[in-house]
Short mmCIF file of C-alpha atoms and ligand atoms in Angstrom, two decimals:
data_model
loop_
_atom_site.label_atom_id
_atom_site.label_comp_id
_atom_site.label_asym_id
_atom_site.label_seq_id
_atom_site.Cartn_x
_atom_site.Cartn_y
_atom_site.Cartn_z
CA MET A 1 -43.40 65.05 93.19
CA SER A 2 -40.75 67.61 91.73
CA ARG A 3 -38.20 67.05 89.48
CA GLU A 4 -35.35 67.81 92.06
CA GLU A 5 -36.62 65.04 94.44
CA THR A 6 -36.30 62.44 91.72
CA GLN A 7 -33.17 63.54 89.88
CA THR A 8 -30.92 64.80 92.31
CA VAL A 9 -27.47 63.09 92.96
CA LEU A 10 -25.85 63.92 96.31
CA VAL A 11 -22.18 64.37 96.92
CA VAL A 12 -21.24 63.45 100.49
CA ASP A 13 -18.11 65.81 101.27
CA PHE A 14 -15.45 63.83 103.30
CA GLY A 15 -13.33 67.26 103.17
CA ALA A 16 -12.11 66.78 99.46
CA GLN A 17 -10.56 69.74 97.54
CA TYR A 18 -12.48 68.36 94.77
CA SER A 19 -16.06 67.96 96.18
CA ARG A 20 -17.27 71.15 94.51
CA LEU A 21 -15.82 69.95 91.42
CA ILE A 22 -17.63 66.65 91.53
CA ALA A 23 -20.81 68.51 91.94
CA ARG A 24 -20.09 70.73 88.99
CA ARG A 25 -19.09 67.97 86.74
CA VAL A 26 -22.29 66.17 87.56
CA ARG A 27 -24.23 69.32 86.77
CA GLU A 28 -22.55 69.84 83.49
CA LEU A 29 -23.91 66.37 82.58
CA LYS A 30 -27.21 67.96 83.24
CA VAL A 31 -28.17 66.29 86.44
CA TYR A 32 -28.71 68.25 89.33
CA SER A 33 -26.20 67.78 92.32
CA GLU A 34 -25.84 69.09 95.78
CA ILE A 35 -23.00 68.87 98.21
CA VAL A 36 -23.72 67.41 101.82
CA PRO A 37 -21.30 66.99 104.73
CA TYR A 38 -20.27 63.61 105.58
CA ASP A 39 -22.02 63.62 109.16
CA VAL A 40 -25.43 64.51 107.71
CA ALA A 41 -28.11 62.22 109.11
CA VAL A 42 -29.04 59.50 107.02
CA GLU A 43 -32.57 60.47 107.24
CA LYS A 44 -32.03 63.76 105.50
CA ILE A 45 -30.29 61.93 102.65
CA ALA A 46 -33.23 59.73 102.66
CA GLU A 47 -35.77 62.56 102.51
CA ARG A 48 -34.15 63.87 99.39
CA ARG A 49 -34.70 60.73 97.36
CA PRO A 50 -31.61 61.15 95.51
CA LYS A 51 -31.07 58.95 92.31
CA GLY A 52 -27.57 58.32 93.24
CA ILE A 53 -24.88 59.19 95.90
CA ILE A 54 -21.19 59.90 95.21
CA LEU A 55 -18.85 59.77 98.22
CA SER A 56 -15.99 62.20 97.76
CA GLY A 57 -12.41 61.85 98.40
CA GLY A 58 -10.87 63.34 101.62
CA PRO A 59 -7.33 63.86 102.99
CA ALA A 60 -7.73 61.49 105.96
CA SER A 61 -6.89 57.69 106.19
CA VAL A 62 -10.01 55.37 107.11
CA ASN A 63 -7.67 53.62 109.69
CA ILE A 64 -7.20 56.47 111.98
CA ASP A 65 -9.31 57.01 115.14
CA ASP A 66 -11.34 60.15 114.08
CA ALA A 67 -11.38 59.37 110.52
CA PRO A 68 -14.61 61.10 109.12
CA GLN A 69 -17.36 58.43 108.79
CA CYS A 70 -20.74 58.77 107.35
CA ASP A 71 -23.66 56.69 108.89
CA PRO A 72 -23.11 53.41 107.20
CA ALA A 73 -27.03 53.14 107.13
CA ILE A 74 -26.39 54.82 103.76
CA PHE A 75 -25.72 51.50 102.29
CA GLU A 76 -29.17 50.42 103.17
CA LEU A 77 -31.15 53.14 101.20
CA GLY A 78 -31.06 51.03 97.99
CA VAL A 79 -29.53 53.95 96.32
CA PRO A 80 -26.46 53.44 93.91
CA ILE A 81 -23.33 54.89 95.46
CA LEU A 82 -19.84 55.80 93.88
CA GLY A 83 -17.06 56.14 95.96
CA ILE A 84 -14.21 58.26 94.88
CA CYS A 85 -10.51 58.07 96.50
CA TYR A 86 -11.30 58.33 100.18
CA GLY A 87 -14.87 57.51 99.44
CA MET A 88 -13.95 54.16 97.80
CA GLN A 89 -11.64 53.35 100.90
CA TRP A 90 -14.46 54.40 103.34
CA MET A 91 -16.98 52.08 101.43
CA ALA A 92 -14.47 49.08 101.32
CA HIS A 93 -13.70 49.51 105.04
CA SER A 94 -17.40 49.83 106.06
CA LEU A 95 -18.48 46.77 104.00
CA GLY A 96 -16.04 44.60 105.53
CA GLY A 97 -13.08 44.91 103.14
CA GLU A 98 -9.60 46.29 104.08
CA VAL A 99 -7.72 49.43 103.47
CA ALA A 100 -3.89 49.34 103.96
CA ALA A 101 -1.13 52.02 103.64
CA SER A 102 0.89 49.80 101.31
CA GLY A 103 3.66 52.35 100.95
CA LEU A 104 3.13 52.47 97.52
CA ALA A 105 1.54 55.96 96.96
CA GLU A 106 0.47 57.50 93.67
CA PHE A 107 0.27 61.09 92.98
CA GLY A 108 -0.34 62.69 89.50
CA GLN A 109 -1.08 60.84 86.09
CA THR A 110 -1.01 57.13 86.35
CA GLU A 111 -1.53 54.57 83.69
CA MET A 112 -4.39 52.13 84.36
CA ALA A 113 -5.81 48.98 82.99
CA ALA A 114 -9.59 48.52 83.13
CA GLN A 115 -11.91 45.70 82.56
CA THR A 116 -14.36 46.76 79.76
CA ASP A 117 -16.95 44.32 80.71
CA SER A 118 -17.58 46.31 83.78
CA VAL A 119 -20.36 48.65 84.26
CA LEU A 120 -18.22 51.82 84.85
CA PHE A 121 -15.71 51.03 82.04
CA LYS A 122 -17.90 49.64 79.37
CA THR A 123 -17.69 52.71 77.25
CA LEU A 124 -13.97 53.43 78.12
CA PRO A 125 -10.71 52.33 76.60
CA PRO A 126 -9.02 49.29 78.32
CA GLU A 127 -5.63 51.51 78.96
CA GLN A 128 -5.94 54.97 80.20
CA THR A 129 -4.45 57.65 82.08
CA VAL A 130 -6.18 58.54 85.32
CA TRP A 131 -5.27 61.23 87.92
CA MET A 132 -4.18 59.62 91.48
CA SER A 133 -3.65 61.23 94.76
CA HIS A 134 -3.42 58.51 97.65
CA ARG A 135 -1.35 57.00 100.03
CA ASP A 136 -3.72 54.30 101.25
CA SER A 137 -5.53 51.88 98.84
CA VAL A 138 -8.05 48.98 99.20
CA SER A 139 -6.08 45.75 99.79
CA ARG A 140 -9.00 43.51 100.42
CA LEU A 141 -12.55 43.72 98.54
CA PRO A 142 -15.60 43.49 100.56
CA ASP A 143 -17.83 40.33 99.79
CA GLY A 144 -19.83 40.80 96.70
CA PHE A 145 -17.19 43.09 94.84
CA ARG A 146 -14.82 42.36 92.22
CA ALA A 147 -11.83 44.64 91.11
CA VAL A 148 -12.37 46.09 87.43
CA ALA A 149 -8.99 48.15 87.39
CA SER A 150 -5.48 48.31 88.29
CA THR A 151 -2.40 50.10 88.14
CA GLU A 152 1.12 49.21 89.05
CA ASN A 153 0.90 50.41 92.78
CA ALA A 154 -2.82 49.81 93.20
CA PRO A 155 -4.14 46.32 92.23
CA ILE A 156 -7.50 47.45 93.09
CA ALA A 157 -7.93 50.79 91.48
CA ALA A 158 -11.57 50.38 90.88
CA MET A 159 -14.36 48.00 92.34
CA GLU A 160 -17.95 47.18 91.83
CA ASP A 161 -20.74 45.21 93.20
CA THR A 162 -23.42 45.48 90.42
CA GLU A 163 -25.91 43.52 92.55
CA GLN A 164 -26.09 46.38 95.11
CA GLY A 165 -25.25 49.24 92.99
CA PHE A 166 -21.86 49.96 94.75
CA TYR A 167 -19.03 51.26 92.83
CA GLY A 168 -15.53 52.69 93.67
CA VAL A 169 -12.74 54.17 92.05
CA GLN A 170 -9.25 55.13 93.57
CA PHE A 171 -8.61 57.81 91.01
CA HIS A 172 -10.45 61.15 90.33
CA PRO A 173 -12.73 61.13 87.42
CA GLU A 174 -13.84 64.61 88.06
CA VAL A 175 -10.59 66.25 87.21
CA VAL A 176 -9.53 67.17 83.59
CA HIS A 177 -6.29 65.02 84.07
CA THR A 178 -8.43 62.00 83.86
CA PRO A 179 -9.43 62.32 80.10
CA ALA A 180 -12.14 59.58 80.32
CA GLY A 181 -13.51 60.74 83.54
CA THR A 182 -16.50 62.37 82.21
CA ASP A 183 -17.45 59.00 80.50
CA LEU A 184 -17.24 57.13 83.62
CA LEU A 185 -19.37 59.51 85.43
CA LYS A 186 -22.01 59.33 82.61
CA ASN A 187 -21.94 55.57 83.12
CA PHE A 188 -22.67 56.14 86.53
CA LEU A 189 -25.33 58.82 86.37
CA TYR A 190 -27.04 57.61 83.49
CA GLY A 191 -26.29 54.07 83.20
CA VAL A 192 -26.56 53.00 86.97
CA CYS A 193 -28.46 55.66 88.50
CA GLY A 194 -31.02 56.12 85.59
CA ALA A 195 -30.67 59.81 86.02
CA LEU A 196 -32.15 62.14 83.27
CA PRO A 197 -30.19 65.04 81.90
CA THR A 198 -32.93 67.68 82.89
CA TRP A 199 -30.82 70.41 84.63
CA THR A 200 -30.48 72.77 81.89
CA SER A 201 -30.40 76.61 81.88
CA VAL A 202 -34.03 76.70 80.86
CA SER A 203 -34.89 74.40 83.77
CA MET A 204 -32.97 76.43 86.19
CA ILE A 205 -34.86 79.51 85.07
CA GLU A 206 -38.12 77.77 85.35
CA ASP A 207 -37.42 76.54 88.76
CA ALA A 208 -36.19 79.82 90.16
CA ILE A 209 -39.20 81.59 88.47
CA SER A 210 -41.78 79.33 90.08
CA ALA A 211 -39.87 79.67 93.58
CA ILE A 212 -39.79 83.40 93.51
CA ARG A 213 -43.43 83.53 92.55
CA LYS A 214 -44.27 81.32 95.44
CA GLN A 215 -42.31 83.22 98.02
CA VAL A 216 -43.19 86.77 97.02
CA GLY A 217 -46.79 86.51 95.80
CA LYS A 218 -48.04 90.04 95.12
CA GLU A 219 -45.62 91.83 97.39
CA LYS A 220 -43.05 94.38 96.18
CA ILE A 221 -39.36 93.63 96.03
CA ILE A 222 -36.12 95.58 95.79
CA CYS A 223 -32.71 94.43 94.30
CA GLY A 224 -29.22 96.19 94.45
CA LEU A 225 -27.28 96.18 91.21
CA SER A 226 -23.48 96.44 91.38
CA GLY A 227 -22.69 96.07 87.74
CA GLY A 228 -21.41 92.40 88.03
CA VAL A 229 -22.97 89.43 86.58
CA ASP A 230 -24.58 88.05 89.78
CA SER A 231 -26.98 90.77 90.65
CA ALA A 232 -27.60 91.35 87.12
CA VAL A 233 -28.78 87.69 86.62
CA ALA A 234 -30.85 87.82 90.12
CA ALA A 235 -32.53 90.88 88.94
CA LEU A 236 -33.54 89.54 85.58
CA ILE A 237 -34.81 86.34 86.86
CA VAL A 238 -37.04 88.14 89.46
CA HIS A 239 -38.13 90.55 86.85
CA LYS A 240 -39.06 87.65 84.51
CA ALA A 241 -41.08 86.12 87.55
CA ILE A 242 -42.88 89.11 88.90
CA GLY A 243 -42.31 92.07 86.45
CA ASP A 244 -42.98 95.54 87.93
CA GLN A 245 -43.08 94.34 91.53
CA LEU A 246 -39.51 94.58 91.43
CA THR A 247 -37.58 97.67 91.55
CA CYS A 248 -33.56 97.80 91.10
CA VAL A 249 -31.40 100.30 92.74
CA PHE A 250 -28.05 100.99 91.35
CA VAL A 251 -25.91 103.00 93.84
CA ASP A 252 -23.31 104.69 91.52
CA HIS A 253 -20.46 105.31 94.18
CA GLY A 254 -18.39 106.80 91.16
CA LEU A 255 -15.63 104.42 91.91
CA MET A 256 -16.80 102.02 88.80
CA ARG A 257 -14.93 101.07 85.76
CA LYS A 258 -15.47 103.41 82.61
CA ASN A 259 -18.92 103.44 81.37
CA GLU A 260 -20.29 100.98 83.66
CA GLY A 261 -22.96 103.28 85.08
CA GLU A 262 -24.38 103.93 81.56
CA GLN A 263 -24.16 100.32 80.73
CA VAL A 264 -26.28 99.53 83.67
CA GLU A 265 -28.92 102.24 82.72
CA ASP A 266 -28.95 100.88 79.19
CA THR A 267 -29.29 97.41 80.00
CA PHE A 268 -31.93 97.40 82.71
CA ARG A 269 -33.98 100.53 82.07
CA LYS A 270 -33.96 100.80 78.28
CA HIS A 271 -33.44 97.26 77.13
CA PHE A 272 -35.14 95.15 79.76
CA GLN A 273 -37.71 98.03 80.97
CA ILE A 274 -37.00 97.49 84.64
CA ASN A 275 -37.82 99.99 87.20
CA LEU A 276 -34.46 101.24 87.99
CA ILE A 277 -33.39 103.89 90.57
CA HIS A 278 -29.73 105.03 89.60
CA VAL A 279 -28.37 107.06 92.53
CA LYS A 280 -25.59 109.05 91.37
CA ALA A 281 -23.57 109.44 94.68
CA LYS A 282 -19.81 110.10 93.59
CA GLU A 283 -19.67 113.40 95.22
CA ARG A 284 -21.04 112.17 98.56
CA PHE A 285 -18.76 108.99 98.61
CA LEU A 286 -15.66 111.25 97.62
CA ALA A 287 -16.61 113.72 100.39
CA LYS A 288 -16.53 110.78 102.93
CA LEU A 289 -13.19 109.67 101.59
CA ASP A 290 -11.45 112.91 101.68
CA GLY A 291 -7.99 112.52 103.07
CA VAL A 292 -8.44 108.88 103.87
CA THR A 293 -5.43 106.63 102.84
CA ASP A 294 -5.93 103.43 104.95
CA PRO A 295 -7.28 100.55 102.63
CA GLU A 296 -9.39 99.28 105.63
CA ARG A 297 -10.76 102.62 106.44
CA LYS A 298 -11.54 102.89 102.74
CA ARG A 299 -13.53 99.69 102.73
CA LYS A 300 -15.41 100.58 105.88
CA ILE A 301 -16.46 104.08 104.82
CA ILE A 302 -17.49 102.83 101.32
CA GLY A 303 -19.54 99.83 102.87
CA GLU A 304 -21.43 101.89 105.40
CA GLU A 305 -22.17 104.74 103.09
CA PHE A 306 -23.46 102.32 100.42
CA ILE A 307 -25.83 100.81 103.08
CA ARG A 308 -26.91 104.38 104.23
CA VAL A 309 -27.85 105.57 100.57
CA PHE A 310 -29.51 102.01 99.84
CA GLU A 311 -31.59 102.69 102.95
CA GLU A 312 -32.53 106.12 102.29
CA VAL A 313 -33.90 105.16 98.71
CA ALA A 314 -35.73 101.98 100.23
CA SER A 315 -37.45 103.92 102.91
CA GLU A 316 -38.92 106.26 100.60
CA MET A 317 -40.52 103.41 98.61
CA GLU A 318 -43.78 102.02 100.18
CA ASP A 319 -44.46 98.35 101.15
CA VAL A 320 -41.45 96.70 100.14
CA ASN A 321 -40.68 93.43 101.98
CA TYR A 322 -38.31 91.56 99.97
CA LEU A 323 -34.71 92.18 98.80
CA VAL A 324 -32.99 90.15 96.31
CA GLN A 325 -29.55 88.90 97.08
CA GLY A 326 -27.09 87.40 94.49
CA THR A 327 -25.70 84.79 96.71
CA LEU A 328 -24.00 81.78 94.91
CA TYR A 329 -23.79 78.31 95.99
CA PRO A 330 -20.02 78.34 96.85
CA ASP A 331 -21.04 81.01 99.40
CA VAL A 332 -23.78 78.64 100.81
CA ILE A 333 -21.32 75.98 101.17
CA GLU A 334 -18.68 77.94 102.72
CA SER A 335 -20.58 80.10 105.11
CA GLY A 336 -20.12 79.03 108.44
CA THR A 337 -17.54 76.38 107.68
CA ARG A 338 -14.69 78.61 106.45
CA ASP A 339 -12.36 79.98 109.14
CA ALA A 340 -9.74 81.50 107.10
CA ALA A 341 -7.78 84.26 108.32
CA LYS A 342 -9.25 87.77 107.33
CA ILE A 343 -6.81 89.24 105.20
CA LYS A 344 -8.96 91.89 104.04
CA THR A 345 -12.36 92.86 105.16
CA HIS A 346 -14.41 92.29 101.94
CA HIS A 347 -17.13 94.61 102.67
CA ASN A 348 -20.22 93.16 101.01
CA VAL A 349 -20.98 96.26 99.08
CA GLY A 350 -24.39 95.81 97.52
CA GLY A 351 -25.13 93.53 100.43
CA ILE A 352 -27.88 93.35 102.90
CA PRO A 353 -28.85 96.72 104.49
CA LEU A 354 -27.90 95.52 108.18
CA ASP A 355 -30.89 97.78 109.97
CA MET A 356 -33.58 96.92 107.47
CA GLN A 357 -36.12 94.20 107.89
CA PHE A 358 -36.36 92.33 104.51
CA ASP A 359 -36.97 88.82 103.81
CA LEU A 360 -34.29 87.47 101.24
CA VAL A 361 -34.93 86.39 98.12
CA GLU A 362 -31.93 84.32 96.72
CA PRO A 363 -32.55 82.98 93.15
CA LEU A 364 -29.02 81.84 92.60
CA ARG A 365 -28.37 80.19 95.95
CA LEU A 366 -27.75 76.73 94.45
CA LEU A 367 -25.93 77.81 91.52
CA PHE A 368 -22.33 77.95 90.42
CA LYS A 369 -21.01 80.69 88.60
CA ASP A 370 -20.80 79.09 85.38
CA GLU A 371 -24.50 78.19 85.68
CA VAL A 372 -25.25 81.89 86.48
CA ARG A 373 -23.41 83.01 83.36
CA ALA A 374 -25.28 80.36 81.07
CA ILE A 375 -28.48 81.71 82.76
CA GLY A 376 -27.53 85.30 81.85
CA GLN A 377 -26.85 84.25 78.35
CA GLU A 378 -30.06 82.55 78.20
CA LEU A 379 -31.95 85.42 79.38
CA GLY A 380 -30.41 87.66 76.79
CA LEU A 381 -27.85 89.78 79.23
CA PRO A 382 -25.28 91.43 77.02
CA GLU A 383 -21.91 89.44 76.69
CA GLU A 384 -19.93 92.19 78.43
CA ILE A 385 -21.87 91.79 81.74
CA VAL A 386 -22.27 88.01 81.35
CA TRP A 387 -18.38 87.75 81.13
CA ARG A 388 -17.32 90.74 83.28
CA GLN A 389 -14.29 90.21 85.37
CA PRO A 390 -14.91 90.24 89.17
CA PHE A 391 -14.71 93.73 90.61
CA PRO A 392 -14.16 94.60 94.21
CA GLY A 393 -17.16 96.37 95.80
CA PRO A 394 -15.21 99.33 96.91
CA GLY A 395 -14.10 99.63 93.29
CA LEU A 396 -11.39 101.79 92.07
CA ALA A 397 -10.84 103.35 95.63
CA VAL A 398 -8.74 100.28 96.55
CA ARG A 399 -6.67 100.83 93.28
CA ILE A 400 -5.74 104.06 94.05
CA ILE A 401 -2.92 103.84 96.59
CA GLY A 402 -3.07 106.90 98.67
CA GLU A 403 -5.91 109.47 98.84
CA VAL A 404 -8.92 109.07 96.50
CA THR A 405 -9.73 112.25 94.39
CA SER A 406 -11.81 113.08 91.37
CA GLU A 407 -8.59 113.64 89.25
CA ARG A 408 -6.83 110.46 90.22
CA LEU A 409 -10.17 108.51 89.48
CA GLU A 410 -10.28 110.05 86.04
CA LEU A 411 -6.82 109.06 85.26
CA LEU A 412 -7.10 105.61 86.63
CA CYS A 413 -10.41 105.07 85.01
CA GLU A 414 -8.91 105.87 81.50
CA ALA A 415 -5.80 103.68 82.06
CA ASP A 416 -8.04 100.68 83.31
CA GLU A 417 -10.14 101.06 80.15
CA ILE A 418 -7.02 100.63 78.04
CA VAL A 419 -6.22 97.62 79.99
CA THR A 420 -9.57 96.17 79.40
CA GLN A 421 -9.70 96.84 75.76
CA GLU A 422 -6.08 95.40 75.08
CA ILE A 423 -6.81 92.35 76.90
CA LYS A 424 -9.85 91.85 75.12
CA ARG A 425 -8.21 92.59 71.69
CA ALA A 426 -5.74 89.93 72.61
CA GLY A 427 -8.64 87.31 73.30
CA LEU A 428 -7.54 87.07 76.78
CA TYR A 429 -10.07 88.52 78.81
CA ARG A 430 -12.23 85.36 79.72
CA SER A 431 -9.15 83.20 80.38
CA ILE A 432 -7.74 85.89 82.74
CA TRP A 433 -9.27 86.15 86.02
CA GLN A 434 -8.85 89.74 86.67
CA SER A 435 -6.77 92.37 84.59
CA PHE A 436 -6.74 96.03 85.79
CA ALA A 437 -4.68 99.28 86.20
CA VAL A 438 -3.49 100.33 89.70
CA LEU A 439 -2.43 104.18 90.54
CA PRO A 440 0.22 104.23 93.10
CA ALA A 441 -0.80 107.82 93.55
CA ASP A 442 2.36 109.10 95.69
CA LEU A 443 4.72 107.51 93.44
CA LYS A 444 5.83 109.94 90.85
CA SER A 445 8.72 109.52 88.46
CA VAL A 446 10.77 111.32 85.94
CA GLY A 447 10.31 110.95 82.22
CA VAL A 448 11.39 112.84 79.20
CA GLN A 449 8.78 113.92 76.43
CA GLY A 450 9.96 115.69 73.22
CA ASP A 451 12.95 117.54 74.88
CA ALA A 452 11.35 118.33 78.16
CA ARG A 453 11.74 116.43 81.46
CA THR A 454 8.41 115.46 82.98
CA TYR A 455 7.46 114.29 86.52
CA GLY A 456 4.35 112.30 86.28
CA SER A 457 2.18 109.55 87.46
CA THR A 458 3.07 105.66 87.49
CA ILE A 459 0.58 103.05 86.22
CA ALA A 460 0.96 99.59 87.41
CA ILE A 461 -0.70 96.93 85.42
CA ARG A 462 -2.05 93.86 87.22
CA ALA A 463 -3.19 90.75 85.45
CA VAL A 464 -3.63 87.24 87.26
CA THR A 465 -4.87 83.86 86.50
CA SER A 466 -7.00 82.14 89.14
CA ASP A 467 -9.76 79.51 89.68
CA ASP A 468 -11.23 80.91 92.93
CA ALA A 469 -9.37 84.07 94.04
CA MET A 470 -7.81 82.14 97.00
CA THR A 471 -4.71 81.70 95.16
CA ALA A 472 -3.46 83.43 91.80
CA ASP A 473 -0.50 83.70 89.62
CA TRP A 474 0.61 86.71 87.53
CA ALA A 475 -0.45 86.27 83.92
CA ARG A 476 2.32 85.71 81.30
CA LEU A 477 1.05 88.44 79.09
CA PRO A 478 2.50 88.32 75.36
CA ASP A 479 5.30 90.83 74.72
CA GLU A 480 2.95 92.45 72.15
CA VAL A 481 0.22 93.17 74.42
CA LEU A 482 2.44 94.68 77.10
CA THR A 483 4.06 96.78 74.43
CA ARG A 484 0.62 98.16 73.30
CA LEU A 485 -0.46 98.76 76.99
CA SER A 486 2.76 100.74 77.51
CA ASN A 487 2.60 102.74 74.38
CA ARG A 488 -1.28 103.34 74.73
CA ILE A 489 -1.28 104.44 78.37
CA MET A 490 1.76 106.71 78.11
CA ASN A 491 0.32 108.35 74.94
CA GLU A 492 -3.31 108.43 75.94
CA VAL A 493 -3.45 109.18 79.51
CA PRO A 494 -2.14 112.63 80.43
CA GLY A 495 0.19 112.82 83.36
CA VAL A 496 1.49 109.10 83.21
CA SER A 497 5.26 108.85 82.63
CA ARG A 498 5.78 105.30 83.60
CA VAL A 499 4.09 102.10 83.22
CA VAL A 500 5.02 98.89 85.32
CA TYR A 501 3.73 95.25 85.10
CA ASP A 502 3.20 93.62 88.38
CA ILE A 503 4.89 90.04 88.93
CA SER A 504 3.68 88.93 92.11
CA SER A 505 1.57 85.93 92.69
CA LYS A 506 -0.64 85.33 95.54
CA PRO A 507 0.44 84.27 97.97
CA PRO A 508 2.49 86.11 99.26
CA SER A 509 0.77 89.19 97.47
CA THR A 510 -2.74 89.74 97.07
CA SER A 511 -4.75 90.24 93.75
CA GLU A 512 -5.57 93.78 94.69
CA TRP A 513 -2.94 96.18 95.88
CA GLU A 514 -4.86 97.24 98.77
P1 XMP B 601 -7.25 89.74 97.22
O1 XMP B 601 -6.86 91.10 96.80
O2 XMP B 601 -7.53 89.41 98.58
O3 XMP B 601 -8.81 89.67 96.35
O4 XMP B 601 -6.35 88.81 96.36
C1 XMP B 601 -9.46 88.49 96.15
C2 XMP B 601 -10.67 88.76 95.33
O5 XMP B 601 -11.44 89.65 96.09
C3 XMP B 601 -11.57 90.93 95.51
N1 XMP B 601 -11.74 91.83 96.50
C4 XMP B 601 -12.66 92.54 97.02
N2 XMP B 601 -14.24 92.27 96.59
N3 XMP B 601 -14.77 93.80 98.14
C5 XMP B 601 -15.14 92.77 97.40
O6 XMP B 601 -16.44 92.81 96.97
C6 XMP B 601 -13.35 94.15 98.63
O7 XMP B 601 -13.20 94.94 99.47
C7 XMP B 601 -12.49 93.58 97.90
N4 XMP B 601 -11.00 93.39 98.05
C8 XMP B 601 -10.77 92.45 97.14
C9 XMP B 601 -10.63 91.02 94.52
O8 XMP B 601 -11.00 91.92 93.43
C10 XMP B 601 -10.38 89.71 93.98
O9 XMP B 601 -11.27 89.02 93.10
#
């Protein structure tokens, strides 16, 4: 029996913004966790033989007609269950209790009294602050349960039936605003479920390696490197699993950050001794982009050209049947379910060559970004790649507003490198989601250098904080960082006569200018 079958804790997603966070927290406690939709067949849950189940929160009320319902047979599985917020309410409702809109909603940090003779709270302080976000609450307990915590507005803020192994909390233990939340989750995972903390970087790598060997056998496999952490880690794991059967292809479109191409060479060819085909295709991409100013056309051209180059390389190799993709777990959860309006077509540069017949190998398919970074570190990937900020596939082409030319690329590359250096020097590189330079190429302005009037380019600095790129706030960079950025860009990048800082948030702006 594999470890995954015996140690998994499933998170049943009732549509909560926090479901993903719950799974991440559980994995941080080294227990493997996966998210399943609330309407999953109960047999599917049983097949996974989970150690425990967590019912997530959700925006609905259990008392409305089309409230999301899981099959109540979930309570017959003999598996411990923890309900969080809506999950607790649905548990109470389904097992014969009552949930009411008391009119006493609670949002934000709330003081709570907990009974420390209870299973969930036994290692926690009796008085604690928890994060609440609810209108309804449990007003009558199902048979067999007792209330084990209360707040001013929620007399039943937590409940348990230790006999059956069912627990519920009205608050959110998964968010940082509930300081004792991690301890509570530990009590459930280790104490109630008896789960073992076996989900570590080493075990993730071992699992991935044996899956890859099983899938690929003696066949050859190809992997597109982008310079980013996901494709790098995916390639390294595959290399560890099947060595020289792997060939990496790095299509260098010439729109990368400074020294990125060299770094990919150094890391993969020299350090890890991986077969690497480095296609230097800058001229080819620039020729295609000649005269193009529309952002979406840039993306389309670059995406298509990328695929063409990749196909050319692959078609010259013999007997390659597999392609590595750096797909992450959030993409897997979202695919098919997310229907957000398309603001920009994010061409998946480095993605699947559409016309080619490959079987996909996705070694990161079940991993979150922080786990990918941890594995990268474990495998000896340089810090610079492990912690590299996200970078759009079409690269600097969408950071040059207007036509892309070789001179403009050079200017932007230099300015961008200064931004990276200074943000790193200030110790802000990891906490800031993205920081970079933008060249609004047609925006010239007047300056004065020495006694002479200049008429030069403008560089805009963009730095944003974000968790998921869906929303972002402009970073409040310290004065001294802004001052250094302005001085250095003005002094070191020829042709720049003005530096501005972008103070737009997303929405209504986007992170990239194009
Ligand atoms: P926006 O500009 O929409 O960007 O706030 C959100 C995130 O997506 C990245 N981005 C792209 N990534 N191809 C990509 O692979 C693209 O065409 C693209 N455009 C934007 C952006 O850098 C940010 O992280």
